[in-house]
Amino acid sequence: MATGQLFSRTTQALFYNYKQLPIQRMLDFDFLCGRELPSVAGIINPGAEGFQKLFFGQEEIAIPVHSTVEAACAAHPTADVFINFASFRSAAASSMAALKQPTVRVVAIIAEGVPESDTKQLIAYARANNKVVIGPATVGGIQAGAFKIGDTAGTIDNIVACKLYRPGSVGFVSKSGGMSNELYNTIARVTDGIYEGIAIGGDVFPGSTLSDHVLRFNNIPQVKMIVVLGELGGRDEYSLVEALKQGKVNKPVVAWVSGTCARLFKSEVQFGHAGAKSGGEMESAQAKNQALKNAGAAVPTSYEAFETAIKETFEKLVEEGKISSVKEFTPPQIPEDLNIAIKSGKVRAPTHIISTISDDRGEEPCYAGVPMSSIVEQGYGVGDVISLLWFKRSLPRYCTHFIEICIMLCADHGPCVSGAHNTIVTARAGKDLVSSLVSGLLTIGPRFGGAIDDAARYFKDAYDRGLTPYEFVESMKKKGIRVPGIGHRIKRGDNRDKRVELLQQFAHTHFPSVKYMEYAVQVETYTLSKANNLVLNVDGAIGSLFLDLLAGSGMFSKQEIDEIVGIGYLNGLFVLARSIGLIGHTFDQKRLKQPLYRHPWEDVLYTK
C-alpha cells in the first residue's frame, strides 16, 4: 500500500469501458482546476480502437481508444491510474490485468457485486506489489484542485459549492460514495475544504481500508486533520483504532460510524452496502464509535453533531497556527453543452436537417404522421408506404395498387439489359451485394430506364399546350430530341409490350380520367406511321398514367404535379422496382457459383 499522496495535478488515468458522462466530468474538473493536461490519457474498449471526441473546456479533443489493457499501458506509460467501469462480471479480470502492468499504481473498481474470492486475489496481488486498489463498489476519490475519479463529487455545481477546485487541509475517507458527497459539502462549510477524499467502497472486502488511507493522510504534509465516516458491519474501523492506540496517527481524527439506528430493529438489518450488516456487538456502530473515542478520535454523540465536531477541531488547529488561510479564487466557468443549454432555454440553435416524411422520436416510428402499428393493423401494402413516404399522404387504393403493379412489372427485364448485365459481371467478380446492386443502378439514365420522368414531362407539356401529336413529334424532331417513352428495340406495332397493355387495362378500369394516356396513344399512332418500332414503351405508359393518377385523384395541385415530375419521382419508381431484379441477379450468380466473367474476343470488333 502506498504511504503518501496518490494523485497530483499531472496524474493521468486509463479509463476502462467507455462511459461518456464520467469521462466528461473528469475533463470538466480538470478545466475547473486549471490543469494543463487532460486527466484521461486513453480509453480501453475491448475489441474497439480509434478515438472518442470529448471536451476539455471549450476545446474539443480526441482521446485514443485501445482494445486491450496492455496496448493502452504501452501507449500511455505515464498514466498510472486505472479507472475500471466494467461490470461485476469482468471487473476482476480487467483489474488484475491492469495491476500486472508495471506502469499502473492505482486501480479503482466501480462495480458492485464483484465476487469476494476475486476481490481477495486482487487485494493480495496489490499488497504484494505495493499497489493500491480503491473499491469495489466505490465512486472513487478526489484530490481537490488536482484529479478526480469518474463521478466522484457529482456535478460541477456541487464541486464548486464544495470548493473542490482547490486544495484544503482535510483528508477524508469513507465507505459510502453517496455520503462522501454529503461530507464534502459539510466539510466545505466548516473548514477550508478537502485536500483528498476517498470512498473505499461498501463491499465486505474493500481493496484498501479506512486505516490504509488514514495512515497515508498522516504522511501528507498538506493534510492537517482527518475525517473518517465508517458504518456498521465488519471490523475495518478497529484497524484504525489500533493505529491510533499505537501512535501511528499524530493528526487530529474526527470520526463517526453510521448505523446506530440498527439497534431499534428486533432482527438483524442489512443496509445498502454488502458490508453494512452487523454480525455481533463488536460490529455495531455504537461499539465502533466507543472504541474510536477511547483510542483518541473525536467522536460526536450523533451524526447531527458530526459537523460541529469537525468545525471545532478545525478552529482549534487554526488557533494553534497549524492551518493558514487558503487563498480563494473564482474558478472558470465550464462551457455548457449545447443540448443542455437548448433544453434550459438559454440558447437557440438551427437544425441541420429537415424531415417531413418520417419521425422516430415517439414510442413508434411514423410515416407521414401514420404510426407503424396503424400501417400494419390496417393492412397497408408497399404502395401505401410509398404514398406516405414519397407523396406524404394516403392515396386511394387504386393509386397504391397501380404503384405496386408498376413495381412488379418493372422489377426485371432479363439478364441482357445493361443494368442486369453490369450487376451479373460485378457479382461474378466476387463483389458484395451492395456493390453489385449499385453497379447495375448506375446504368439507369436517359438511355436505360430513366425516361419515365422525361416522358411525363414532355407529354404533359404538349397536352397542356394543346399540341396535336403531329405538332408535338415534329417539334421534338426539330430540336433533335427523341420522344421519351416512344420506341423499343424488340417490340413492334404488331407485337406490343404486354406490360404496357396491362397498365392500360388497369387504368381504363380504375382511373377516373386517362387523358394523358390517351394523348400518348395518339402520339404512338402518329409515330407508328413513321416506323413500326416506334411504339409506346413501358416508360411512356408509366409516365403518362402517373400524370393521370396525379391529376385524376384530385389530391395534388398543378404546382405539386409539376414538382413531382421535375424532382424525379417517376424514375424513382423504376429505380425501386429494378433494384428487386438486380438483387435477384446477384443472388442467382452467387448461388450458381459463377466464375469471373470475361467477354469473348469474337464478340469484339478490333479496329484501328
Coordinates of C-alpha atoms in Angstrom, one line a residue:
M1 CA 0.0 0.0 0.0
A2 CA 1.3 3.5 -0.9
T3 CA 2.3 5.6 2.1
G4 CA 1.7 9.0 0.7
Q5 CA -0.1 11.1 -1.9
L6 CA -1.9 9.1 -4.6
F7 CA -2.7 11.9 -7.1
S8 CA -1.3 15.2 -8.4
R9 CA -2.1 17.9 -11.0
T10 CA -0.2 15.8 -13.5
T11 CA -1.8 12.4 -12.8
Q12 CA -3.3 10.8 -15.9
A13 CA -5.6 7.8 -16.0
L14 CA -6.7 5.0 -18.3
F15 CA -10.5 4.6 -18.4
Y16 CA -11.8 1.0 -18.9
N17 CA -15.2 0.5 -20.6
Y18 CA -16.1 3.9 -22.2
K19 CA -18.8 5.9 -20.4
Q20 CA -19.2 9.4 -21.9
L21 CA -20.6 11.2 -18.8
P22 CA -18.0 10.2 -16.1
I23 CA -15.1 10.9 -18.5
Q24 CA -16.5 14.3 -19.4
R25 CA -17.0 15.1 -15.8
M26 CA -13.3 14.3 -15.2
L27 CA -12.3 16.6 -18.0
D28 CA -14.6 19.4 -16.8
F29 CA -13.0 19.1 -13.3
D30 CA -9.6 19.3 -15.0
F31 CA -10.6 22.6 -16.7
L32 CA -12.1 23.9 -13.5
C33 CA -8.8 23.3 -11.7
G34 CA -6.7 24.8 -14.4
R35 CA -4.9 21.6 -15.4
E36 CA -2.8 21.8 -18.5
L37 CA -3.2 18.2 -19.5
P38 CA -6.5 16.2 -19.5
S39 CA -6.6 13.6 -16.7
V40 CA -7.8 10.9 -19.1
A41 CA -4.9 9.8 -21.3
G42 CA -6.7 6.9 -23.0
I43 CA -9.8 4.7 -23.1
I44 CA -9.9 0.9 -23.2
N45 CA -12.9 -0.6 -25.0
P46 CA -12.3 -4.3 -25.6
G47 CA -12.4 -5.0 -29.4
A48 CA -12.5 -1.4 -30.4
E49 CA -9.9 1.1 -31.5
G50 CA -9.9 4.7 -32.7
F51 CA -10.8 7.9 -30.9
Q52 CA -13.6 9.4 -28.8
K53 CA -14.3 13.1 -29.1
L54 CA -14.8 15.0 -25.8
F55 CA -14.4 18.5 -24.5
F56 CA -11.5 19.9 -22.5
G57 CA -13.0 23.3 -21.6
Q58 CA -14.0 24.9 -24.9
E59 CA -11.6 22.8 -26.9
E60 CA -12.8 19.5 -28.5
I61 CA -10.2 16.8 -28.1
A62 CA -9.8 13.3 -29.4
I63 CA -8.9 10.7 -26.7
P64 CA -7.3 7.5 -28.1
V65 CA -9.3 4.2 -27.7
H66 CA -7.4 0.9 -27.3
S67 CA -8.7 -2.6 -27.5
T68 CA -6.6 -4.1 -24.6
V69 CA -5.2 -3.1 -21.3
E70 CA -1.7 -4.0 -22.5
A71 CA -1.9 -1.8 -25.6
A72 CA -3.2 1.2 -23.6
C73 CA -0.5 0.9 -21.0
A74 CA 2.2 0.7 -23.7
A75 CA 0.8 3.7 -25.5
H76 CA 0.5 5.8 -22.3
P77 CA 3.3 4.9 -20.0
T78 CA 2.8 7.9 -17.7
A79 CA -0.8 7.0 -17.0
D80 CA -0.6 5.3 -13.6
V81 CA -4.3 5.2 -12.5
F82 CA -6.7 2.6 -13.9
I83 CA -10.4 3.5 -13.6
N84 CA -12.5 0.4 -14.2
F85 CA -16.1 0.9 -15.2
A86 CA -16.5 -2.8 -16.3
S87 CA -19.5 -4.8 -15.0
F88 CA -19.1 -7.0 -11.9
R89 CA -18.7 -10.0 -14.3
S90 CA -15.5 -8.8 -15.9
A91 CA -14.2 -6.2 -13.4
A92 CA -11.9 -8.6 -11.6
A93 CA -10.1 -9.9 -14.7
S94 CA -9.6 -6.5 -16.2
S95 CA -8.4 -5.1 -12.9
M96 CA -5.9 -7.9 -12.5
A97 CA -4.6 -7.3 -16.0
A98 CA -4.1 -3.6 -15.0
L99 CA -2.4 -4.4 -11.7
K100 CA 0.1 -6.6 -13.6
Q101 CA 1.2 -3.7 -15.7
P102 CA 4.3 -2.0 -14.3
T103 CA 3.0 1.5 -15.1
V104 CA -0.2 1.2 -13.1
R105 CA -0.1 2.2 -9.4
V106 CA -3.8 2.7 -8.5
V107 CA -6.8 0.7 -9.7
A108 CA -10.3 2.0 -8.9
I109 CA -13.1 -0.6 -9.3
I110 CA -16.5 1.0 -9.6
A111 CA -18.7 -2.1 -10.0
E112 CA -20.7 -3.6 -7.2
G113 CA -21.1 -7.4 -6.8
V114 CA -17.6 -8.4 -7.7
P115 CA -17.2 -12.0 -6.3
E116 CA -15.4 -11.9 -2.9
S117 CA -12.9 -14.6 -3.9
D118 CA -11.8 -12.5 -6.9
T119 CA -11.6 -9.4 -4.7
K120 CA -9.3 -11.2 -2.2
Q121 CA -7.0 -12.2 -5.1
L122 CA -6.8 -8.6 -6.2
I123 CA -6.1 -7.4 -2.7
A124 CA -3.3 -9.9 -2.2
Y125 CA -1.6 -9.1 -5.5
A126 CA -1.9 -5.4 -4.9
R127 CA -0.4 -5.6 -1.4
A128 CA 2.4 -7.9 -2.6
N129 CA 3.3 -5.4 -5.3
N130 CA 2.8 -2.2 -3.4
K131 CA -0.2 -1.1 -5.4
V132 CA -3.5 0.5 -4.4
V133 CA -7.0 -0.8 -5.0
I134 CA -9.9 1.5 -4.4
G135 CA -13.2 -0.4 -4.4
P136 CA -15.0 -2.5 -5.5
A137 CA -18.4 -0.7 -5.2
T138 CA -16.8 2.7 -5.0
V139 CA -17.5 6.1 -6.6
G140 CA -13.7 6.7 -6.5
G141 CA -11.8 9.5 -5.0
I142 CA -10.6 13.1 -5.5
Q143 CA -7.7 15.3 -4.8
A144 CA -9.0 18.8 -4.6
G145 CA -7.7 21.0 -7.4
A146 CA -5.8 18.2 -9.0
F147 CA -7.5 14.9 -10.0
K148 CA -10.8 13.0 -9.6
I149 CA -12.0 9.6 -10.5
G150 CA -15.2 9.3 -12.6
D151 CA -18.3 10.6 -11.0
T152 CA -16.7 11.4 -7.6
A153 CA -18.3 14.5 -6.0
G154 CA -21.1 14.6 -8.5
T155 CA -22.0 17.6 -10.7
I156 CA -19.8 20.6 -11.4
D157 CA -22.2 22.8 -9.4
N158 CA -21.6 20.5 -6.4
I159 CA -17.9 20.5 -6.9
V160 CA -17.8 24.3 -6.9
A161 CA -20.1 24.5 -3.9
C162 CA -17.8 22.1 -2.0
K163 CA -14.7 24.2 -3.1
L164 CA -13.1 21.1 -4.5
Y165 CA -11.5 23.0 -7.4
R166 CA -8.7 24.0 -4.9
P167 CA -7.0 22.1 -2.1
G168 CA -8.0 22.5 1.6
S169 CA -6.5 20.9 4.7
V170 CA -8.8 17.9 5.4
G171 CA -8.1 14.3 4.5
F172 CA -11.4 12.4 4.3
V173 CA -12.1 8.7 3.9
S174 CA -15.5 7.0 3.8
K175 CA -17.0 3.7 3.0
S176 CA -20.0 5.3 1.3
G177 CA -19.7 7.1 -2.0
G178 CA -23.1 8.8 -1.6
M179 CA -22.3 10.0 1.9
S180 CA -19.0 11.3 0.6
N181 CA -20.8 13.9 -1.4
E182 CA -22.7 15.0 1.7
L183 CA -19.5 15.2 3.8
Y184 CA -17.6 17.1 1.1
N185 CA -20.3 19.7 1.5
T186 CA -20.3 19.6 5.2
I187 CA -16.5 19.9 5.4
A188 CA -16.5 22.8 3.0
R189 CA -19.0 24.7 5.2
V190 CA -16.9 24.5 8.4
T191 CA -13.3 24.2 7.2
D192 CA -11.1 25.3 4.4
G193 CA -12.2 22.2 2.4
I194 CA -10.9 18.8 1.3
Y195 CA -7.3 18.1 0.4
E196 CA -8.1 14.5 -0.6
G197 CA -11.2 12.3 -0.3
I198 CA -11.6 8.6 -0.8
A199 CA -14.6 6.3 -0.8
I200 CA -13.2 2.8 -0.2
G201 CA -16.5 1.1 -1.2
G202 CA -19.2 -0.8 0.6
D203 CA -18.3 -4.4 -0.1
V204 CA -17.3 -6.8 2.7
F205 CA -13.7 -6.9 1.4
P206 CA -12.5 -3.4 0.2
G207 CA -9.3 -3.2 -1.8
S208 CA -8.0 -0.7 0.7
T209 CA -9.2 0.1 4.2
L210 CA -10.1 3.2 6.2
S211 CA -6.8 2.8 8.2
D212 CA -4.8 2.4 5.0
H213 CA -5.9 5.9 3.8
V214 CA -5.7 7.5 7.3
L215 CA -2.1 6.4 7.6
R216 CA -1.4 7.9 4.1
F217 CA -3.1 11.1 5.1
N218 CA -0.8 11.2 8.2
N219 CA 2.2 11.3 5.9
I220 CA 0.9 14.1 3.6
P221 CA 2.1 17.5 5.0
Q222 CA -0.8 19.4 3.4
V223 CA -3.3 17.3 5.3
K224 CA -3.8 18.9 8.8
M225 CA -6.8 16.9 10.1
I226 CA -8.6 13.7 9.1
V227 CA -12.3 12.9 8.9
V228 CA -13.5 9.3 8.8
L229 CA -17.0 8.1 8.1
G230 CA -17.5 4.4 8.8
E231 CA -20.5 2.2 9.0
L232 CA -21.8 -0.8 11.0
G233 CA -20.6 -4.2 9.9
G234 CA -17.2 -5.7 9.6
R235 CA -14.2 -4.7 11.7
D236 CA -12.3 -2.4 9.4
E237 CA -12.6 0.5 11.9
Y238 CA -10.7 -1.5 14.6
S239 CA -7.6 -1.4 12.5
L240 CA -7.8 2.4 12.7
V241 CA -8.4 2.1 16.5
E242 CA -5.2 0.1 16.8
A243 CA -3.3 2.6 14.7
L244 CA -4.5 5.4 16.9
K245 CA -3.6 3.5 20.1
Q246 CA -0.1 2.7 18.7
G247 CA 0.5 6.4 18.0
K248 CA 0.8 5.9 14.2
V249 CA -1.5 8.8 13.6
N250 CA -0.4 12.1 15.0
K251 CA -3.0 14.4 13.3
P252 CA -6.5 15.0 14.8
V253 CA -9.1 12.5 13.7
V254 CA -12.8 13.2 13.7
A255 CA -14.8 10.0 13.2
W256 CA -18.3 8.7 13.1
V257 CA -19.7 5.2 12.4
S258 CA -23.1 5.3 10.9
G259 CA -25.8 2.7 11.6
T260 CA -26.6 3.4 15.2
C261 CA -30.3 3.0 14.4
A262 CA -29.8 -0.7 13.8
R263 CA -30.5 -1.4 17.5
L264 CA -34.0 -0.2 17.0
F265 CA -34.8 -3.2 14.9
K266 CA -35.6 -6.5 16.6
S267 CA -33.9 -8.6 13.9
E268 CA -30.6 -8.2 12.1
V269 CA -30.6 -5.5 9.5
Q270 CA -28.8 -5.4 6.1
F271 CA -28.3 -1.8 5.0
G272 CA -27.4 -0.7 1.4
H273 CA -23.9 -1.9 1.2
A274 CA -22.9 -5.6 1.2
G275 CA -20.6 -4.9 4.2
A276 CA -23.2 -2.9 6.1
K277 CA -24.5 -5.7 8.2
S278 CA -23.9 -6.1 11.9
G279 CA -22.5 -9.5 12.8
G280 CA -22.4 -9.1 16.5
E281 CA -21.9 -6.4 19.2
M282 CA -18.3 -5.6 18.1
E283 CA -19.6 -4.8 14.6
S284 CA -22.3 -2.5 15.8
A285 CA -21.9 1.3 15.2
Q286 CA -22.1 2.0 18.9
A287 CA -19.2 -0.3 19.7
K288 CA -17.0 1.1 17.0
N289 CA -17.8 4.7 17.9
Q290 CA -16.9 4.0 21.5
A291 CA -13.6 2.2 20.5
L292 CA -12.6 5.1 18.3
K293 CA -13.4 7.6 21.0
N294 CA -11.4 5.6 23.6
A295 CA -8.4 5.5 21.1
G296 CA -8.3 9.3 20.9
A297 CA -10.5 10.2 17.9
A298 CA -13.0 13.0 18.3
V299 CA -16.4 11.2 18.1
P300 CA -19.6 13.1 18.4
T301 CA -22.8 11.8 20.1
S302 CA -24.7 11.7 16.9
Y303 CA -24.4 12.2 13.1
E304 CA -26.1 15.6 13.6
A305 CA -23.2 16.6 15.8
F306 CA -20.6 15.4 13.4
E307 CA -20.4 18.8 11.6
T308 CA -19.8 20.6 14.9
A309 CA -17.0 18.2 15.9
I310 CA -15.3 18.8 12.5
K311 CA -15.7 22.6 12.9
E312 CA -14.3 22.6 16.5
T313 CA -11.3 20.5 15.5
F314 CA -10.5 22.8 12.5
E315 CA -10.9 26.0 14.5
K316 CA -8.5 24.7 17.2
L317 CA -5.9 24.0 14.5
V318 CA -6.3 27.5 13.1
E319 CA -5.9 29.0 16.6
E320 CA -2.8 26.9 17.1
G321 CA -1.4 28.3 13.9
K322 CA -1.2 24.9 12.2
I323 CA -3.6 25.9 9.4
S324 CA -3.1 29.0 7.3
S325 CA -5.9 30.6 5.4
V326 CA -6.5 29.4 1.8
K327 CA -6.4 31.9 -1.0
E328 CA -9.8 31.9 -2.6
F329 CA -10.3 32.4 -6.3
T330 CA -13.2 32.2 -8.7
P331 CA -12.9 29.0 -10.9
P332 CA -13.5 29.4 -14.6
Q333 CA -17.0 28.8 -16.0
I334 CA -17.4 25.4 -17.6
P335 CA -18.9 25.9 -21.1
E336 CA -22.4 24.5 -21.1
D337 CA -23.2 21.7 -23.5
L338 CA -25.4 22.8 -26.4
N339 CA -28.2 20.3 -25.8
I340 CA -28.4 21.3 -22.1
A341 CA -28.4 25.0 -23.0
I342 CA -31.2 24.4 -25.5
K343 CA -33.3 22.5 -23.0
S344 CA -32.9 25.2 -20.4
G345 CA -33.9 27.9 -23.0
K346 CA -30.6 29.7 -22.8
V347 CA -29.7 29.4 -26.4
R348 CA -31.4 28.5 -29.7
A349 CA -29.6 26.6 -32.4
P350 CA -30.5 26.0 -36.0
T351 CA -31.2 22.4 -37.1
H352 CA -29.0 20.8 -39.8
I353 CA -31.6 18.5 -41.4
I354 CA -35.3 18.9 -42.2
S355 CA -37.5 15.9 -42.4
T356 CA -41.2 15.9 -43.2
I357 CA -41.8 12.2 -44.2
S358 CA -41.0 10.2 -41.0
D359 CA -40.5 10.6 -37.3
D360 CA -38.8 8.1 -35.0
R361 CA -38.9 10.1 -31.8
G362 CA -42.0 8.7 -30.2
E363 CA -43.0 5.3 -29.0
E364 CA -43.0 4.0 -32.5
P365 CA -41.9 5.3 -35.9
C366 CA -44.4 7.2 -38.0
Y367 CA -44.6 7.5 -41.8
A368 CA -46.1 10.9 -42.7
G369 CA -47.8 11.0 -39.3
V370 CA -49.2 7.5 -39.6
P371 CA -47.9 5.2 -36.7
M372 CA -46.3 1.9 -37.7
S373 CA -48.9 0.0 -35.8
S374 CA -51.7 1.5 -37.9
I375 CA -49.8 0.7 -41.1
V376 CA -49.7 -3.0 -40.0
E377 CA -53.1 -3.2 -38.5
Q378 CA -54.8 -1.6 -41.5
G379 CA -53.1 -3.9 -43.9
Y380 CA -51.2 -1.3 -45.8
G381 CA -49.1 -2.5 -48.7
V382 CA -45.9 -1.4 -50.3
G383 CA -47.8 1.1 -52.5
D384 CA -49.4 2.6 -49.4
V385 CA -46.0 3.0 -47.7
I386 CA -44.6 4.7 -50.9
S387 CA -47.6 7.0 -51.0
L388 CA -46.8 8.1 -47.4
L389 CA -43.1 8.4 -47.7
W390 CA -42.9 9.8 -51.3
F391 CA -46.2 11.8 -51.6
K392 CA -46.8 12.5 -47.8
R393 CA -50.4 11.4 -48.0
S394 CA -52.6 8.3 -48.1
L395 CA -53.6 7.9 -51.7
P396 CA -56.7 5.9 -52.8
R397 CA -56.3 2.2 -53.0
Y398 CA -56.4 2.2 -56.9
C399 CA -53.5 4.6 -56.8
T400 CA -51.4 2.5 -54.5
H401 CA -52.4 -0.7 -56.4
F402 CA -51.1 0.9 -59.6
I403 CA -47.8 1.8 -57.9
E404 CA -47.5 -1.9 -56.9
I405 CA -48.2 -3.1 -60.4
C406 CA -45.6 -0.7 -61.8
I407 CA -43.0 -2.2 -59.3
M408 CA -44.0 -5.7 -60.3
L409 CA -43.8 -5.1 -64.0
C410 CA -40.5 -3.2 -63.8
A411 CA -38.8 -5.5 -61.3
D412 CA -36.8 -7.2 -64.0
H413 CA -36.4 -7.5 -67.8
G414 CA -34.0 -10.4 -68.1
P415 CA -30.2 -10.7 -67.8
C416 CA -29.3 -9.0 -71.1
V417 CA -30.3 -5.4 -70.4
S418 CA -27.4 -3.1 -69.3
G419 CA -28.3 -2.9 -65.6
A420 CA -28.7 -6.6 -65.1
H421 CA -25.5 -7.3 -67.2
N422 CA -23.5 -4.9 -65.0
T423 CA -24.8 -6.5 -61.8
I424 CA -24.1 -10.0 -63.1
V425 CA -20.5 -9.1 -64.1
T426 CA -19.9 -7.4 -60.7
A427 CA -21.4 -10.3 -58.7
R428 CA -19.2 -12.8 -60.7
A429 CA -16.2 -10.7 -59.8
G430 CA -16.8 -11.7 -56.1
K431 CA -18.2 -8.3 -55.0
D432 CA -20.8 -7.9 -52.3
L433 CA -24.5 -7.4 -52.7
V434 CA -24.4 -3.6 -52.3
S435 CA -21.6 -3.2 -54.9
S436 CA -23.3 -5.5 -57.4
L437 CA -26.6 -3.7 -56.9
V438 CA -25.1 -0.2 -57.3
S439 CA -23.2 -1.2 -60.4
G440 CA -26.5 -2.0 -62.1
L441 CA -28.3 1.0 -60.8
L442 CA -25.6 3.3 -62.1
T443 CA -26.6 2.4 -65.7
I444 CA -30.1 3.8 -65.2
G445 CA -30.4 7.1 -67.1
P446 CA -31.7 8.7 -70.3
R447 CA -30.9 5.5 -72.3
F448 CA -32.0 2.9 -69.8
G449 CA -35.0 3.1 -67.6
G450 CA -34.6 6.8 -66.9
A451 CA -37.1 8.1 -69.4
I452 CA -40.2 7.9 -67.3
D453 CA -39.8 11.4 -65.9
D454 CA -38.9 12.8 -69.3
A455 CA -41.9 11.0 -70.9
A456 CA -44.3 12.5 -68.3
R457 CA -42.7 16.0 -68.6
Y458 CA -42.9 16.2 -72.4
F459 CA -46.4 14.5 -72.7
K460 CA -47.7 16.9 -70.1
D461 CA -46.2 20.0 -71.7
A462 CA -47.6 19.0 -75.1
Y463 CA -51.0 18.1 -73.9
D464 CA -51.4 21.2 -71.6
R465 CA -50.3 23.5 -74.5
G466 CA -52.9 21.8 -76.9
L467 CA -50.3 20.5 -79.4
T468 CA -51.5 17.8 -81.8
P469 CA -49.5 14.6 -81.9
Y470 CA -48.1 15.8 -85.2
E471 CA -47.0 19.2 -83.8
F472 CA -45.5 17.6 -80.8
V473 CA -43.5 14.9 -82.6
E474 CA -42.3 17.3 -85.3
S475 CA -41.3 20.0 -82.8
M476 CA -39.2 17.4 -80.9
K477 CA -37.6 16.3 -84.2
K478 CA -36.6 19.9 -85.0
K479 CA -34.9 20.1 -81.6
G480 CA -33.1 16.9 -82.2
I481 CA -34.8 15.2 -79.2
R482 CA -36.2 11.7 -79.4
V483 CA -39.7 11.5 -77.9
P484 CA -39.2 9.8 -74.5
G485 CA -41.5 6.9 -73.9
I486 CA -41.7 6.0 -77.6
G487 CA -39.7 3.3 -79.3
H488 CA -38.4 -0.2 -78.4
R489 CA -35.6 -2.3 -79.7
I490 CA -37.7 -5.5 -79.8
K491 CA -41.4 -4.7 -79.7
R492 CA -43.3 -3.6 -82.8
G493 CA -46.7 -2.3 -83.7
D494 CA -47.9 -5.8 -84.3
N495 CA -46.1 -7.1 -81.2
R496 CA -47.0 -4.7 -78.3
D497 CA -45.3 -4.8 -74.9
K498 CA -47.6 -6.8 -72.7
R499 CA -46.6 -4.7 -69.7
V500 CA -48.0 -1.6 -71.5
E501 CA -51.3 -3.4 -72.2
L502 CA -51.7 -4.5 -68.6
L503 CA -51.1 -1.0 -67.3
Q504 CA -53.6 0.5 -69.8
Q505 CA -56.2 -2.1 -68.9
F506 CA -55.9 -1.3 -65.2
A507 CA -56.1 2.4 -65.8
H508 CA -59.2 2.1 -68.1
T509 CA -60.9 0.1 -65.3
H510 CA -59.9 2.1 -62.2
F511 CA -58.8 5.6 -63.1
P512 CA -61.4 8.4 -63.2
S513 CA -59.5 10.0 -66.1
V514 CA -56.9 8.8 -68.6
K515 CA -56.5 11.9 -70.7
Y516 CA -52.7 11.9 -70.7
M517 CA -52.5 8.2 -71.6
E518 CA -55.0 8.7 -74.4
Y519 CA -52.8 11.5 -75.7
A520 CA -49.7 9.2 -75.5
V521 CA -51.6 6.6 -77.5
Q522 CA -52.4 9.3 -80.2
V523 CA -48.7 10.1 -80.3
E524 CA -47.9 6.4 -80.7
T525 CA -50.4 6.2 -83.6
Y526 CA -48.5 9.0 -85.4
T527 CA -45.0 7.6 -84.7
L528 CA -46.1 4.2 -85.9
S529 CA -46.9 5.7 -89.2
K530 CA -43.2 6.6 -89.5
A531 CA -41.7 3.3 -88.2
N532 CA -43.1 0.0 -86.8
N533 CA -40.8 0.0 -83.8
L534 CA -41.9 3.5 -82.5
V535 CA -44.4 2.0 -80.1
L536 CA -45.4 3.3 -76.7
N537 CA -43.0 1.6 -74.3
V538 CA -43.3 0.9 -70.6
D539 CA -41.6 4.2 -69.7
G540 CA -44.1 6.2 -71.7
A541 CA -47.0 4.2 -70.3
I542 CA -46.0 4.7 -66.7
G543 CA -45.1 8.3 -67.3
S544 CA -48.5 9.2 -68.9
L545 CA -50.5 7.1 -66.5
F546 CA -48.8 8.6 -63.5
L547 CA -49.9 12.0 -64.8
D548 CA -53.4 10.7 -64.9
L549 CA -53.1 9.3 -61.4
L550 CA -51.8 12.7 -60.0
A551 CA -54.4 14.8 -61.9
G552 CA -57.3 12.4 -61.6
S553 CA -57.0 11.7 -57.9
G554 CA -57.8 15.3 -57.0
M555 CA -55.2 15.2 -54.3
F556 CA -52.4 17.3 -56.0
S557 CA -52.3 20.8 -57.2
K558 CA -50.9 21.7 -60.6
Q559 CA -47.8 23.1 -58.9
E560 CA -47.3 19.8 -56.9
I561 CA -47.6 17.7 -60.1
D562 CA -45.0 19.8 -61.8
E563 CA -42.7 19.5 -58.8
I564 CA -43.2 15.7 -58.6
V565 CA -42.3 15.3 -62.3
G566 CA -39.4 17.7 -62.0
I567 CA -37.8 16.2 -58.9
G568 CA -37.6 12.7 -60.4
Y569 CA -40.3 10.8 -58.5
L570 CA -41.3 8.6 -61.5
N571 CA -37.7 7.5 -62.2
G572 CA -37.5 6.7 -58.5
L573 CA -40.3 4.2 -59.1
F574 CA -38.2 2.4 -61.8
V575 CA -35.1 2.5 -59.5
L576 CA -37.0 0.9 -56.7
A577 CA -38.6 -1.7 -58.9
R578 CA -35.5 -2.7 -60.8
S579 CA -33.5 -3.0 -57.5
I580 CA -35.6 -6.1 -56.8
G581 CA -34.4 -7.7 -60.0
L582 CA -30.8 -6.6 -59.7
I583 CA -30.7 -8.1 -56.2
G584 CA -32.1 -11.3 -57.6
H585 CA -29.5 -11.5 -60.3
T586 CA -26.8 -11.0 -57.6
F587 CA -28.1 -13.9 -55.6
D588 CA -28.6 -16.0 -58.7
Q589 CA -24.9 -15.7 -59.7
K590 CA -23.6 -16.3 -56.2
R591 CA -25.9 -19.3 -55.8
L592 CA -24.7 -20.7 -59.1
K593 CA -21.1 -20.0 -58.1
Q594 CA -20.4 -18.4 -61.4
P595 CA -16.7 -17.6 -62.2
L596 CA -15.2 -14.3 -63.1
Y597 CA -16.8 -13.0 -66.4
R598 CA -14.6 -12.4 -69.4
H599 CA -16.1 -11.0 -72.6
P600 CA -15.3 -13.3 -75.6
W601 CA -12.8 -11.9 -78.2
E602 CA -15.1 -12.9 -81.1
D603 CA -17.8 -10.5 -79.8
V604 CA -15.4 -7.5 -80.1
L605 CA -14.6 -5.6 -83.3
Y606 CA -11.0 -4.8 -83.1
T607 CA -10.2 -1.9 -85.4
K608 CA -7.7 0.9 -85.9

